[in-house]
Amino acid sequence: MYLHDNRIVITLDAGGTNFVFGAMRGCEYITEPVTYPSNAHDLDLCLKTMVKGFHEIIDSLDEKPVAISFAFPGPADYPNGIIGGFLPNFPSFRDGVALGPFLQNEFGLPVFINNDGDLFAFGEALCGALPYVNKELEEAGSSKRYKNLIGYTFGTGFGIGIVVNGELNRGDNSCVETFCLPHKLKEGIIVEEGVAVRAIKRVYAEASGDYNHNLEPKEICEIADGKREGDQAAAKKAFAEFGQVAGNAMAIAAQLIDGLIVIGGGITAANHHILPSLLEEMRSSLATIPGDKVKRVQMEVFNLDDPAQFDAFAKGNKKDITVYGTNLTVAYDDMKRIGVMRSKLGASKAISAGAYAFALSQIDK
């Protein structure tokens, strides 16, 4: 929808260590990034840094931007631009900071702030995975089109964003979350303890007996791939359990939202170790009390990064059925189906594209 829009929106990748400022047009960056330490421990210095970075980007442009739009980590009243609550990476914001109104007053531009999981999903829905899949379906001669998307980020935590009919579902309390769902394998524990960087490191330690390792997921993936010394079986177990626990949580959302699933974040580099157990979990069954099996997800679940599975997904199960009492026939595809795929943009760019698209969608209203 906004892939060919000529308006410019200023963006920010707000991390606890660094702020990375940029500008987008048509869901593409048009400036070199400007990076400054976030100074998250000192509110005055943090806000001054933010103003400095935004001014530097705006001053480099030949055309005035129409908005500032970005993601900010942690709890917030996003519609009103107020950041506050438990923010491990931004301790100076815990008492509540009216960041949106502050920046709007400073720059005289509309300011939009959202959760990073929300913007990841919105970016993939409007500029990434969703238009890609629908274009591929069209080229394959399929009449099937998708309008709903669930975006997940695999990283320090387990993030989610939901887009329904092209609209971002922000919820009534800016509180659409997945991290607090139950952990499939540990009663009374949240799912994020199984779907995060710390989970991979913990399971590897438990399975290998090496509790003093300093390995990161990238290195554990190299062990699983046989490219680095280490306990290969433990490394594979760490990613397989990650996939199983994630798949259980994702099956719940998939059945409620009924849309494509897109995964982003650094850990997706290990998708070849994660997806088998994730898909197995989503394709698994539960039972009724009398013992009848019921599929966890009523739709068929495809890995859309696998060309053969994408072909089957696009083909569906088309047939002609006769209209009762006539010789007329109509086409009928009785395969209900969704797909899981890796981000088409990469998490960082998808978040910025989401921020861009969200700003324009609000302005256009």
mmCIF file with all atom_site columns, N, CA and C in Angstrom, residues 8 10 21-23 30-34 53-65:
data_model
loop_
_atom_site.group_PDB
_atom_site.id
_atom_site.type_symbol
_atom_site.label_atom_id
_atom_site.label_alt_id
_atom_site.label_comp_id
_atom_site.label_asym_id
_atom_site.label_entity_id
_atom_site.label_seq_id
_atom_site.pdbx_PDB_ins_code
_atom_site.Cartn_x
_atom_site.Cartn_y
_atom_site.Cartn_z
_atom_site.occupancy
_atom_site.B_iso_or_equiv
_atom_site.pdbx_formal_charge
_atom_site.auth_seq_id
_atom_site.auth_comp_id
_atom_site.auth_asym_id
_atom_site.auth_atom_id
_atom_site.pdbx_PDB_model_num
ATOM 1  N N  . ILE A 1 8  ? 7.809  11.397 3.263  1.00 0.00 ? 8  ILE A N  1
ATOM 2  C CA . ILE A 1 8  ? 8.966  11.031 4.092  1.00 0.00 ? 8  ILE A CA 1
ATOM 3  C C  . ILE A 1 8  ? 8.546  11.001 5.561  1.00 0.00 ? 8  ILE A C  1
ATOM 4  N N  . ILE A 1 10 ? 10.305 10.263 9.495  1.00 0.00 ? 10 ILE A N  1
ATOM 5  C CA . ILE A 1 10 ? 11.529 10.090 10.282 1.00 0.00 ? 10 ILE A CA 1
ATOM 6  C C  . ILE A 1 10 ? 11.342 8.913  11.225 1.00 0.00 ? 10 ILE A C  1
ATOM 7  N N  . PHE A 1 21 ? 18.929 6.782  14.101 1.00 0.00 ? 21 PHE A N  1
ATOM 8  C CA . PHE A 1 21 ? 17.938 7.636  13.442 1.00 0.00 ? 21 PHE A CA 1
ATOM 9  C C  . PHE A 1 21 ? 18.018 7.456  11.931 1.00 0.00 ? 21 PHE A C  1
ATOM 10 N N  . GLY A 1 22 ? 16.868 7.607  11.281 1.00 0.00 ? 22 GLY A N  1
ATOM 11 C CA . GLY A 1 22 ? 16.839 7.484  9.831  1.00 0.00 ? 22 GLY A CA 1
ATOM 12 C C  . GLY A 1 22 ? 15.610 8.151  9.253  1.00 0.00 ? 22 GLY A C  1
ATOM 13 N N  . ALA A 1 23 ? 15.444 8.031  7.938  1.00 0.00 ? 23 ALA A N  1
ATOM 14 C CA . ALA A 1 23 ? 14.263 8.548  7.242  1.00 0.00 ? 23 ALA A CA 1
ATOM 15 C C  . ALA A 1 23 ? 13.879 7.558  6.162  1.00 0.00 ? 23 ALA A C  1
ATOM 16 N N  . ILE A 1 30 ? 16.183 6.412  3.061  1.00 0.00 ? 30 ILE A N  1
ATOM 17 C CA . ILE A 1 30 ? 16.699 7.383  2.087  1.00 0.00 ? 30 ILE A CA 1
ATOM 18 C C  . ILE A 1 30 ? 17.861 8.190  2.663  1.00 0.00 ? 30 ILE A C  1
ATOM 19 N N  . THR A 1 31 ? 18.262 7.888  3.908  1.00 0.00 ? 31 THR A N  1
ATOM 20 C CA . THR A 1 31 ? 19.403 8.577  4.513  1.00 0.00 ? 31 THR A CA 1
ATOM 21 C C  . THR A 1 31 ? 20.350 7.541  5.110  1.00 0.00 ? 31 THR A C  1
ATOM 22 N N  . GLU A 1 32 ? 21.585 7.953  5.291  1.00 0.00 ? 32 GLU A N  1
ATOM 23 C CA . GLU A 1 32 ? 22.511 7.127  6.063  1.00 0.00 ? 32 GLU A CA 1
ATOM 24 C C  . GLU A 1 32 ? 22.104 7.211  7.530  1.00 0.00 ? 32 GLU A C  1
ATOM 25 N N  . PRO A 1 33 ? 22.194 6.099  8.262  1.00 0.00 ? 33 PRO A N  1
ATOM 26 C CA . PRO A 1 33 ? 21.785 6.140  9.672  1.00 0.00 ? 33 PRO A CA 1
ATOM 27 C C  . PRO A 1 33 ? 22.686 7.046  10.499 1.00 0.00 ? 33 PRO A C  1
ATOM 28 N N  . VAL A 1 34 ? 22.081 7.686  11.476 1.00 0.00 ? 34 VAL A N  1
ATOM 29 C CA . VAL A 1 34 ? 22.806 8.516  12.440 1.00 0.00 ? 34 VAL A CA 1
ATOM 30 C C  . VAL A 1 34 ? 22.682 7.843  13.802 1.00 0.00 ? 34 VAL A C  1
ATOM 31 N N  . GLY A 1 53 ? 19.459 13.923 17.368 1.00 0.00 ? 53 GLY A N  1
ATOM 32 C CA . GLY A 1 53 ? 19.445 12.955 16.274 1.00 0.00 ? 53 GLY A CA 1
ATOM 33 C C  . GLY A 1 53 ? 18.360 13.239 15.264 1.00 0.00 ? 53 GLY A C  1
ATOM 34 N N  . PHE A 1 54 ? 17.165 13.548 15.735 1.00 0.00 ? 54 PHE A N  1
ATOM 35 C CA . PHE A 1 54 ? 16.067 13.856 14.819 1.00 0.00 ? 54 PHE A CA 1
ATOM 36 C C  . PHE A 1 54 ? 16.371 15.120 14.008 1.00 0.00 ? 54 PHE A C  1
ATOM 37 N N  . HIS A 1 55 ? 16.926 16.147 14.664 1.00 0.00 ? 55 HIS A N  1
ATOM 38 C CA . HIS A 1 55 ? 17.277 17.382 13.946 1.00 0.00 ? 55 HIS A CA 1
ATOM 39 C C  . HIS A 1 55 ? 18.316 17.099 12.860 1.00 0.00 ? 55 HIS A C  1
ATOM 40 N N  . GLU A 1 56 ? 19.274 16.249 13.168 1.00 0.00 ? 56 GLU A N  1
ATOM 41 C CA . GLU A 1 56 ? 20.328 15.964 12.204 1.00 0.00 ? 56 GLU A CA 1
ATOM 42 C C  . GLU A 1 56 ? 19.756 15.300 10.943 1.00 0.00 ? 56 GLU A C  1
ATOM 43 N N  . ILE A 1 57 ? 18.833 14.370 11.133 1.00 0.00 ? 57 ILE A N  1
ATOM 44 C CA . ILE A 1 57 ? 18.207 13.716 9.983  1.00 0.00 ? 57 ILE A CA 1
ATOM 45 C C  . ILE A 1 57 ? 17.340 14.696 9.201  1.00 0.00 ? 57 ILE A C  1
ATOM 46 N N  . ILE A 1 58 ? 16.514 15.451 9.904  1.00 0.00 ? 58 ILE A N  1
ATOM 47 C CA . ILE A 1 58 ? 15.609 16.399 9.233  1.00 0.00 ? 58 ILE A CA 1
ATOM 48 C C  . ILE A 1 58 ? 16.395 17.445 8.451  1.00 0.00 ? 58 ILE A C  1
ATOM 49 N N  . ASP A 1 59 ? 17.495 17.940 9.036  1.00 0.00 ? 59 ASP A N  1
ATOM 50 C CA . ASP A 1 59 ? 18.300 18.967 8.374  1.00 0.00 ? 59 ASP A CA 1
ATOM 51 C C  . ASP A 1 59 ? 19.001 18.444 7.124  1.00 0.00 ? 59 ASP A C  1
ATOM 52 N N  . SER A 1 60 ? 19.139 17.111 7.026  1.00 0.00 ? 60 SER A N  1
ATOM 53 C CA . SER A 1 60 ? 19.818 16.534 5.857  1.00 0.00 ? 60 SER A CA 1
ATOM 54 C C  . SER A 1 60 ? 18.882 16.332 4.673  1.00 0.00 ? 60 SER A C  1
ATOM 55 N N  . LEU A 1 61 ? 17.589 16.560 4.886  1.00 0.00 ? 61 LEU A N  1
ATOM 56 C CA . LEU A 1 61 ? 16.591 16.299 3.847  1.00 0.00 ? 61 LEU A CA 1
ATOM 57 C C  . LEU A 1 61 ? 16.311 17.531 2.996  1.00 0.00 ? 61 LEU A C  1
ATOM 58 N N  . ASP A 1 62 ? 15.964 17.315 1.742  1.00 0.00 ? 62 ASP A N  1
ATOM 59 C CA . ASP A 1 62 ? 15.567 18.405 0.851  1.00 0.00 ? 62 ASP A CA 1
ATOM 60 C C  . ASP A 1 62 ? 14.075 18.698 0.950  1.00 0.00 ? 62 ASP A C  1
ATOM 61 N N  . GLU A 1 63 ? 13.346 17.802 1.602  1.00 0.00 ? 63 GLU A N  1
ATOM 62 C CA . GLU A 1 63 ? 11.899 17.918 1.684  1.00 0.00 ? 63 GLU A CA 1
ATOM 63 C C  . GLU A 1 63 ? 11.465 17.711 3.137  1.00 0.00 ? 63 GLU A C  1
ATOM 64 N N  . LYS A 1 64 ? 10.457 18.446 3.559  1.00 0.00 ? 64 LYS A N  1
ATOM 65 C CA . LYS A 1 64 ? 10.008 18.333 4.937  1.00 0.00 ? 64 LYS A CA 1
ATOM 66 C C  . LYS A 1 64 ? 9.300  16.997 5.167  1.00 0.00 ? 64 LYS A C  1
ATOM 67 N N  . PRO A 1 65 ? 9.641  16.302 6.251  1.00 0.00 ? 65 PRO A N  1
ATOM 68 C CA . PRO A 1 65 ? 8.932  15.059 6.558  1.00 0.00 ? 65 PRO A CA 1
ATOM 69 C C  . PRO A 1 65 ? 7.514  15.339 7.031  1.00 0.00 ? 65 PRO A C  1
#
